[in-house]
Short mmCIF file of C-alpha atoms in Angstrom, two decimals:
data_model
loop_
_atom_site.label_atom_id
_atom_site.label_comp_id
_atom_site.label_asym_id
_atom_site.label_seq_id
_atom_site.Cartn_x
_atom_site.Cartn_y
_atom_site.Cartn_z
CA MET A 1 -0.65 1.12 -15.09
CA PRO A 2 2.10 0.19 -15.19
CA THR A 3 2.60 2.00 -11.93
CA LEU A 4 6.14 2.61 -10.71
CA ARG A 5 6.87 3.50 -7.10
CA VAL A 6 10.34 4.80 -6.51
CA GLU A 7 11.80 4.87 -3.00
CA MET A 8 15.02 6.83 -2.69
CA PHE A 9 16.96 8.93 -0.22
CA ALA A 10 15.36 12.30 0.47
CA GLY A 11 17.12 15.30 -1.03
CA ARG A 12 16.48 15.04 -4.73
CA THR A 13 15.28 18.25 -6.35
CA VAL A 14 12.12 18.62 -8.35
CA GLU A 15 14.33 18.91 -11.44
CA GLN A 16 15.84 15.49 -10.72
CA LYS A 17 12.42 13.99 -10.11
CA ARG A 18 11.12 15.54 -13.30
CA ALA A 19 13.99 14.01 -15.26
CA LEU A 20 13.59 10.67 -13.54
CA ALA A 21 9.84 10.55 -14.22
CA ARG A 22 10.49 11.17 -17.89
CA GLU A 23 13.35 8.68 -18.16
CA LEU A 24 11.43 5.93 -16.36
CA THR A 25 8.36 6.51 -18.49
CA ASP A 26 10.38 6.36 -21.71
CA ALA A 27 12.12 3.20 -20.48
CA THR A 28 8.78 1.54 -19.80
CA VAL A 29 7.40 2.54 -23.18
CA ARG A 30 10.46 1.08 -24.90
CA ALA A 31 10.48 -2.19 -22.98
CA LEU A 32 6.76 -2.94 -22.89
CA GLY A 33 5.33 -1.10 -25.86
CA VAL A 34 2.68 0.65 -23.77
CA PRO A 35 1.69 4.26 -24.44
CA ALA A 36 3.34 6.86 -22.21
CA SER A 37 -0.08 7.94 -20.98
CA ALA A 38 -0.46 4.55 -19.28
CA VAL A 39 2.65 4.94 -17.16
CA GLU A 40 2.36 6.35 -13.67
CA VAL A 41 5.33 7.16 -11.45
CA MET A 42 5.33 7.97 -7.74
CA PHE A 43 8.29 9.11 -5.66
CA PHE A 44 8.81 8.42 -1.98
CA ASP A 45 11.56 10.29 -0.15
CA ILE A 46 13.12 8.17 2.58
CA GLU A 47 15.30 9.77 5.23
CA ARG A 48 18.66 8.09 5.87
CA SER A 49 17.57 7.53 9.45
CA ASP A 50 14.62 5.50 8.11
CA TRP A 51 16.61 3.09 5.96
CA ALA A 52 18.95 0.37 7.19
CA VAL A 53 21.08 -2.36 5.70
CA ALA A 54 22.75 -5.04 7.79
CA GLY A 55 20.99 -3.61 10.83
CA LYS A 56 22.58 -0.17 10.53
CA LEU A 57 20.84 3.06 9.65
CA PHE A 58 22.30 4.92 6.67
CA SER A 59 22.42 8.02 8.89
CA ASP A 60 24.95 6.31 11.14
CA PRO A 61 28.67 6.68 10.40
CA SER A 62 29.47 3.03 9.84
CA ALA A 63 26.48 2.20 7.66
CA ALA A 64 27.77 -0.34 5.19
CA PRO A 65 27.50 0.41 1.47
CA PRO A 66 29.42 3.56 0.60
CA VAL A 67 27.46 3.52 -2.61
CA GLN A 68 25.73 6.84 -3.19
CA THR A 69 22.02 6.32 -3.61
CA MET B 1 16.36 -8.82 0.26
CA PRO B 2 14.68 -9.75 2.43
CA THR B 3 13.29 -6.24 2.59
CA LEU B 4 11.23 -5.23 5.61
CA ARG B 5 8.97 -2.19 5.55
CA VAL B 6 7.76 -1.09 8.93
CA GLU B 7 4.77 1.22 9.26
CA MET B 8 4.25 2.61 12.73
CA PHE B 9 2.94 5.68 14.50
CA ALA B 10 5.12 8.74 14.05
CA GLY B 11 7.09 9.78 17.11
CA ARG B 12 9.77 7.14 17.51
CA THR B 13 13.26 8.49 18.05
CA VAL B 14 16.27 7.64 15.92
CA GLU B 15 17.52 5.60 18.88
CA GLN B 16 14.38 3.48 18.81
CA LYS B 17 14.62 3.04 15.06
CA ARG B 18 18.29 2.11 15.36
CA ALA B 19 17.44 -0.54 17.94
CA LEU B 20 14.50 -1.80 15.90
CA ALA B 21 16.57 -2.06 12.72
CA ARG B 22 19.13 -4.15 14.57
CA GLU B 23 16.59 -6.37 16.30
CA LEU B 24 14.63 -7.02 13.11
CA THR B 25 17.78 -7.81 11.20
CA ASP B 26 18.97 -10.23 13.86
CA ALA B 27 15.54 -11.85 13.94
CA THR B 28 15.59 -12.37 10.18
CA VAL B 29 19.09 -13.82 10.27
CA ARG B 30 18.04 -16.27 12.99
CA ALA B 31 14.82 -17.37 11.29
CA LEU B 32 15.99 -17.59 7.68
CA GLY B 33 19.71 -18.14 7.90
CA VAL B 34 20.51 -15.25 5.56
CA PRO B 35 23.51 -12.98 6.16
CA ALA B 36 22.76 -9.69 7.91
CA SER B 37 24.09 -7.81 4.89
CA ALA B 38 21.15 -9.12 2.87
CA VAL B 39 18.53 -7.63 5.17
CA GLU B 40 17.12 -4.21 4.42
CA VAL B 41 14.73 -2.34 6.71
CA MET B 42 12.69 0.76 5.94
CA PHE B 43 10.62 2.80 8.39
CA PHE B 44 7.48 4.73 7.56
CA ASP B 45 6.09 7.14 10.14
CA ILE B 46 2.31 7.30 10.01
CA GLU B 47 0.46 10.10 11.76
CA ARG B 48 -2.46 9.05 13.97
CA SER B 49 -4.73 11.12 11.76
CA ASP B 50 -3.68 8.96 8.81
CA TRP B 51 -4.51 5.59 10.36
CA ALA B 52 -7.96 4.26 11.13
CA VAL B 53 -9.49 1.08 12.50
CA ALA B 54 -13.22 0.41 12.44
CA GLY B 55 -13.67 3.65 10.51
CA LYS B 56 -12.19 5.84 13.23
CA LEU B 57 -8.92 7.74 13.06
CA PHE B 58 -6.47 6.99 15.87
CA SER B 59 -6.25 10.75 16.43
CA ASP B 60 -9.91 10.84 17.43
CA PRO B 61 -10.83 10.36 21.09
CA SER B 62 -12.92 7.22 20.70
CA ALA B 63 -10.60 5.35 18.37
CA ALA B 64 -11.00 1.72 19.32
CA PRO B 65 -7.90 -0.23 20.35
CA PRO B 66 -6.30 1.30 23.44
CA VAL B 67 -3.25 -0.71 22.51
CA GLN B 68 -0.16 1.48 22.32
CA THR B 69 1.53 1.15 18.98
CA MET C 1 0.37 -1.41 13.98
CA PRO C 2 3.26 -1.58 13.81
CA THR C 3 2.73 -3.41 10.52
CA LEU C 4 5.70 -5.21 8.96
CA ARG C 5 5.70 -6.23 5.32
CA VAL C 6 8.42 -8.68 4.41
CA GLU C 7 9.39 -9.20 0.79
CA MET C 8 11.67 -12.17 0.19
CA PHE C 9 12.49 -14.78 -2.40
CA ALA C 10 9.73 -17.34 -2.88
CA GLY C 11 10.44 -20.79 -1.51
CA ARG C 12 10.32 -20.38 2.27
CA THR C 13 8.23 -23.00 4.04
CA VAL C 14 5.35 -22.25 6.35
CA GLU C 15 7.60 -23.36 9.20
CA GLN C 16 10.14 -20.70 8.27
CA LYS C 17 7.44 -18.06 7.98
CA ARG C 18 6.00 -19.12 11.32
CA ALA C 19 9.41 -18.75 12.94
CA LEU C 20 10.06 -15.44 11.21
CA ALA C 21 6.68 -14.01 12.25
CA ARG C 22 7.42 -14.90 15.86
CA GLU C 23 10.98 -13.58 15.79
CA LEU C 24 10.01 -10.29 14.14
CA THR C 25 7.16 -9.79 16.57
CA ASP C 26 9.40 -10.42 19.57
CA ALA C 27 12.02 -8.07 18.11
CA THR C 28 9.44 -5.31 17.74
CA VAL C 29 8.14 -5.81 21.26
CA ARG C 30 11.68 -5.58 22.63
CA ALA C 31 12.66 -2.49 20.65
CA LEU C 32 9.46 -0.46 20.94
CA GLY C 33 7.77 -1.73 24.05
CA VAL C 34 4.48 -2.38 22.28
CA PRO C 35 2.35 -5.43 23.11
CA ALA C 36 2.73 -8.41 20.77
CA SER C 37 -0.96 -8.17 19.91
CA ALA C 38 -0.28 -4.84 18.20
CA VAL C 39 2.28 -6.27 15.78
CA GLU C 40 1.14 -7.42 12.38
CA VAL C 41 3.41 -9.19 9.87
CA MET C 42 2.75 -9.90 6.21
CA PHE C 43 4.89 -11.98 3.87
CA PHE C 44 5.26 -11.45 0.13
CA ASP C 45 6.96 -14.14 -1.93
CA ILE C 46 8.91 -12.67 -4.83
CA GLU C 47 10.10 -14.88 -7.66
CA ARG C 48 13.75 -14.49 -8.66
CA SER C 49 12.58 -13.49 -12.13
CA ASP C 50 10.69 -10.57 -10.53
CA TRP C 51 13.61 -9.09 -8.64
CA ALA C 52 16.64 -7.35 -10.14
CA VAL C 53 19.75 -5.58 -8.91
CA ALA C 54 22.04 -3.64 -11.22
CA GLY C 55 19.60 -4.29 -14.04
CA LYS C 56 19.88 -8.08 -13.84
CA LEU C 57 17.19 -10.49 -12.72
CA PHE C 58 18.19 -12.81 -9.88
CA SER C 59 16.97 -15.70 -12.04
CA ASP C 60 19.70 -14.95 -14.58
CA PRO C 61 23.11 -16.64 -14.21
CA SER C 62 25.21 -13.54 -13.77
CA ALA C 63 22.93 -11.74 -11.33
CA ALA C 64 25.26 -9.84 -9.08
CA PRO C 65 25.13 -10.48 -5.34
CA PRO C 66 25.95 -14.12 -4.54
CA VAL C 67 24.45 -13.40 -1.15
CA GLN C 68 21.74 -15.94 -0.33
CA THR C 69 18.49 -14.19 0.43
CA MET D 1 -7.45 -6.95 7.58
CA PRO D 2 -8.71 -6.07 5.12
CA THR D 3 -6.15 -3.29 5.08
CA LEU D 4 -6.70 -0.35 2.73
CA ARG D 5 -3.87 2.00 1.81
CA VAL D 6 -5.01 5.19 0.15
CA GLU D 7 -2.53 7.32 -1.78
CA MET D 8 -3.84 10.73 -2.75
CA PHE D 9 -2.67 14.27 -3.36
CA ALA D 10 -1.59 16.04 -0.19
CA GLY D 11 -3.93 18.73 1.06
CA ARG D 12 -6.94 16.87 2.40
CA THR D 13 -8.08 17.96 5.83
CA VAL D 14 -8.47 15.68 8.81
CA GLU D 15 -12.22 16.10 8.39
CA GLN D 16 -12.01 14.72 4.84
CA LYS D 17 -9.83 11.84 5.98
CA ARG D 18 -12.21 11.09 8.84
CA ALA D 19 -15.12 10.97 6.40
CA LEU D 20 -13.17 8.88 3.92
CA ALA D 21 -12.07 6.38 6.58
CA ARG D 22 -15.70 5.92 7.61
CA GLU D 23 -17.02 5.65 4.06
CA LEU D 24 -14.35 3.16 2.99
CA THR D 25 -14.92 1.05 6.07
CA ASP D 26 -18.68 0.98 5.52
CA ALA D 27 -18.12 0.11 1.85
CA THR D 28 -15.90 -2.81 2.80
CA VAL D 29 -18.38 -4.08 5.38
CA ARG D 30 -21.18 -3.97 2.81
CA ALA D 31 -19.21 -5.68 0.02
CA LEU D 32 -17.42 -8.37 2.03
CA GLY D 33 -19.56 -8.90 5.09
CA VAL D 34 -16.64 -8.41 7.49
CA PRO D 35 -17.07 -6.57 10.79
CA ALA D 36 -16.01 -2.91 10.79
CA SER D 37 -13.46 -3.68 13.50
CA ALA D 38 -11.53 -5.80 10.99
CA VAL D 39 -11.07 -2.95 8.52
CA GLU D 40 -7.93 -0.87 8.69
CA VAL D 41 -7.34 2.26 6.57
CA MET D 42 -4.10 4.16 6.07
CA PHE D 43 -3.66 7.46 4.23
CA PHE D 44 -0.55 8.55 2.35
CA ASP D 45 -0.30 12.17 1.21
CA ILE D 46 1.58 12.49 -2.05
CA GLU D 47 2.88 15.85 -3.22
CA ARG D 48 2.08 16.79 -6.82
CA SER D 49 5.79 16.98 -7.48
CA ASP D 50 6.07 13.33 -6.45
CA TRP D 51 3.42 11.97 -8.83
CA ALA D 52 3.67 11.76 -12.60
CA VAL D 53 1.58 10.47 -15.48
CA ALA D 54 2.90 10.21 -19.02
CA GLY D 55 6.29 11.31 -17.73
CA LYS D 56 5.07 14.65 -16.40
CA LEU D 57 4.81 15.69 -12.76
CA PHE D 58 1.38 16.87 -11.66
CA SER D 59 3.08 19.97 -10.28
CA ASP D 60 4.09 20.99 -13.79
CA PRO D 61 1.73 23.18 -15.85
CA SER D 62 1.15 20.78 -18.71
CA ALA D 63 0.60 17.66 -16.60
CA ALA D 64 -1.95 15.67 -18.51
CA PRO D 65 -5.22 14.75 -16.79
CA PRO D 66 -7.09 17.87 -15.67
CA VAL D 67 -9.07 15.52 -13.45
CA GLN D 68 -9.04 16.75 -9.86
CA THR D 69 -7.75 14.10 -7.54
CA MET E 1 -5.32 8.89 -8.00
CA PRO E 2 -6.59 8.45 -5.43
CA THR E 3 -5.19 4.93 -5.59
CA LEU E 4 -6.51 2.35 -3.15
CA ARG E 5 -4.61 -0.87 -2.45
CA VAL E 6 -6.64 -3.48 -0.65
CA GLU E 7 -4.92 -6.38 1.08
CA MET E 8 -7.24 -9.12 2.22
CA PHE E 9 -7.37 -12.86 2.77
CA ALA E 10 -7.30 -14.85 -0.46
CA GLY E 11 -10.57 -16.50 -1.42
CA ARG E 12 -12.83 -13.65 -2.47
CA THR E 13 -14.61 -14.21 -5.77
CA VAL E 14 -14.47 -11.89 -8.74
CA GLU E 15 -18.06 -10.95 -7.92
CA GLN E 16 -17.01 -9.81 -4.45
CA LYS E 17 -14.06 -7.88 -5.84
CA ARG E 18 -16.30 -6.27 -8.45
CA ALA E 19 -18.72 -5.16 -5.76
CA LEU E 20 -15.92 -3.96 -3.52
CA ALA E 21 -14.28 -1.96 -6.32
CA ARG E 22 -17.57 -0.22 -6.98
CA GLU E 23 -18.36 0.43 -3.33
CA LEU E 24 -14.89 1.80 -2.57
CA THR E 25 -14.98 4.02 -5.63
CA ASP E 26 -18.39 5.42 -4.71
CA ALA E 27 -17.20 5.97 -1.14
CA THR E 28 -14.19 7.93 -2.35
CA VAL E 29 -16.28 10.04 -4.69
CA ARG E 30 -18.69 10.88 -1.86
CA ALA E 31 -15.98 11.73 0.68
CA LEU E 32 -13.55 13.65 -1.52
CA GLY E 33 -15.65 14.95 -4.38
CA VAL E 34 -13.35 13.51 -7.03
CA PRO E 35 -14.72 12.00 -10.25
CA ALA E 36 -15.05 8.20 -10.29
CA SER E 37 -12.67 8.06 -13.25
CA ALA E 38 -9.88 9.30 -10.99
CA VAL E 39 -10.21 6.43 -8.52
CA GLU E 40 -8.06 3.37 -8.95
CA VAL E 41 -8.40 0.20 -6.85
CA MET E 42 -6.00 -2.74 -6.63
CA PHE E 43 -6.59 -6.01 -4.80
CA PHE E 44 -3.92 -8.17 -3.21
CA ASP E 45 -4.85 -11.66 -2.06
CA ILE E 46 -2.90 -12.68 1.01
CA GLU E 47 -2.78 -16.31 2.12
CA ARG E 48 -3.51 -16.96 5.79
CA SER E 49 -0.05 -18.48 6.06
CA ASP E 50 1.40 -15.12 4.96
CA TRP E 51 -0.33 -12.97 7.56
CA ALA E 52 0.34 -12.93 11.28
CA VAL E 53 -0.84 -11.04 14.32
CA ALA E 54 0.82 -11.33 17.72
CA GLY E 55 3.45 -13.54 16.11
CA LYS E 56 1.00 -16.20 14.98
CA LEU E 57 0.04 -17.00 11.42
CA PHE E 58 -3.68 -16.87 10.66
CA SER E 59 -3.35 -20.35 9.18
CA ASP E 60 -2.42 -21.73 12.60
CA PRO E 61 -5.18 -22.98 14.92
CA SER E 62 -4.60 -20.56 17.76
CA ALA E 63 -4.20 -17.42 15.69
CA ALA E 64 -5.68 -14.68 17.80
CA PRO E 65 -8.54 -12.61 16.37
CA PRO E 66 -11.55 -14.81 15.59
CA VAL E 67 -12.76 -11.88 13.51
CA GLN E 68 -13.56 -12.98 9.97
CA THR E 69 -11.66 -10.93 7.47
CA MET F 1 18.22 2.04 -3.16
CA PRO F 2 16.75 3.55 -5.17
CA THR F 3 14.20 0.76 -5.11
CA LEU F 4 11.61 0.61 -7.91
CA ARG F 5 8.45 -1.43 -7.56
CA VAL F 6 6.60 -1.96 -10.80
CA GLU F 7 2.98 -3.05 -10.78
CA MET F 8 1.64 -4.12 -14.15
CA PHE F 9 -0.85 -6.48 -15.71
CA ALA F 10 0.13 -10.14 -15.45
CA GLY F 11 1.29 -11.76 -18.68
CA ARG F 12 4.68 -10.23 -19.37
CA THR F 13 7.38 -12.72 -20.22
CA VAL F 14 10.68 -13.04 -18.44
CA GLU F 15 12.29 -11.51 -21.53
CA GLN F 16 10.13 -8.42 -21.18
CA LYS F 17 10.89 -8.16 -17.49
CA ARG F 18 14.60 -8.59 -18.17
CA ALA F 19 14.49 -5.76 -20.70
CA LEU F 20 12.42 -3.59 -18.41
CA ALA F 21 14.75 -4.13 -15.45
CA ARG F 22 17.70 -3.06 -17.57
CA GLU F 23 15.94 -0.05 -19.09
CA LEU F 24 14.67 1.20 -15.73
CA THR F 25 18.07 0.78 -14.15
CA ASP F 26 19.78 2.68 -16.96
CA ALA F 27 17.15 5.41 -16.74
CA THR F 28 17.76 5.80 -13.01
CA VAL F 29 21.52 5.92 -13.47
CA ARG F 30 21.14 8.63 -16.11
CA ALA F 31 18.70 10.76 -14.13
CA LEU F 32 20.23 10.49 -10.67
CA GLY F 33 23.87 9.69 -11.26
CA VAL F 34 23.81 6.66 -8.95
CA PRO F 35 25.74 3.49 -9.81
CA ALA F 36 23.69 0.70 -11.42
CA SER F 37 24.56 -1.57 -8.50
CA ALA F 38 22.50 0.66 -6.23
CA VAL F 39 19.29 0.25 -8.24
CA GLU F 40 16.84 -2.46 -7.26
CA VAL F 41 13.73 -3.32 -9.29
CA MET F 42 10.81 -5.51 -8.27
CA PHE F 43 7.92 -6.62 -10.45
CA PHE F 44 4.39 -7.34 -9.29
CA ASP F 45 1.99 -9.05 -11.69
CA ILE F 46 -1.56 -7.87 -11.17
CA GLU F 47 -4.46 -9.80 -12.67
CA ARG F 48 -7.02 -7.75 -14.57
CA SER F 49 -9.65 -8.91 -12.13
CA ASP F 50 -7.61 -7.32 -9.34
CA TRP F 51 -7.34 -3.85 -10.84
CA ALA F 52 -10.15 -1.36 -11.31
CA VAL F 53 -10.58 2.18 -12.57
CA ALA F 54 -13.81 4.14 -12.16
CA GLY F 55 -15.17 1.24 -10.13
CA LYS F 56 -14.85 -1.31 -12.95
CA LEU F 57 -12.47 -4.24 -13.07
CA PHE F 58 -10.21 -4.36 -16.11
CA SER F 59 -11.39 -7.95 -16.62
CA ASP F 60 -14.92 -6.71 -17.27
CA PRO F 61 -16.00 -5.86 -20.82
CA SER F 62 -16.80 -2.21 -20.25
CA ALA F 63 -13.72 -1.34 -18.22
CA ALA F 64 -12.91 2.20 -19.19
CA PRO F 65 -9.44 2.94 -20.55
CA PRO F 66 -8.79 1.02 -23.77
CA VAL F 67 -5.15 1.84 -23.21
CA GLN F 68 -3.03 -1.29 -23.27
CA THR F 69 -1.05 -1.60 -20.09
#
């Protein structure tokens, strides 16, 4: 605690997750003044066919935001 | 936002998820008056051996509710 | 099961939640063919000062999306 | 309801989950006085490369707590 | 880790939560063989007007399951 | 997406949450290369009487980790 749960599109490598875990932990330490050992991070890979915005799956061609996430 | 997370038994097809994402989005638009673009839906497939009621896994023969979910 | 968790801005009335619970349940029944009795819905009210996009809290003036949610 | 969501390292067998679902349900019945049929349990397997403490993934050699979980 | 999140109707006392935290922790230790220090429990109080089954809020008179939870 | 949910002890000010939202967003942008506009952050305040480790509530005197979180 604090515990961070990160939901993102599947496909990130372990290297990216390793970097993200470190960056998020450092960010939390800076903003809250807690020790790094108190910060927990969990990653959840979500398939594009399991995530929708505006009623459209991200796996479908016309899915709205072209934003890469 | 609103963000809807849907946990259901694994096994649904992408077609079913596509239909469900659209139906849930429409339902939210109707009930809350928000634009469809504000509605996010996420699906989580849960195996029957990862879900229990009354202390029994749904993958076990005697698991209580015969309700199909 | 299916279980739907809905996170949305705080401030909706019980009437709105009642309507949303019914609409979401009907939508799930239509899309998946499960009985209504199998559908569970939970609402989570999130304050605008507890929700951020692009690093800005929705309670702050310049918070990005003008979309009402 | 009550609904218990259990996040733990991936690798537990169905036998372990079956035992855990029963134990957790019994524990809830004892502490709250609810009927077992009201208790729902869901398991989420988390890979060690998806869980970090102190900014380090549990899949990495130096990951802090040697505690087995 | 394991981390247990418990969602239940609002209204439980701290004494009940204290007992439940202990019971759930002991149950997890017995079933998985992990040390108690590895078990984390979080409680989430849900109002009856924020929980629905079969499209009906538990705060409404006719809400289905008479089961006390 | 990515969506970050942060559970932490209740008591942080809006200023702290504002800083944390910005730091976490920047951290995600750096580690994953996504645009800031794609990063969503949600905060959940957890009372000490709703969080336990080793079967003890953090609101109780003897609760284990002296770590400030």
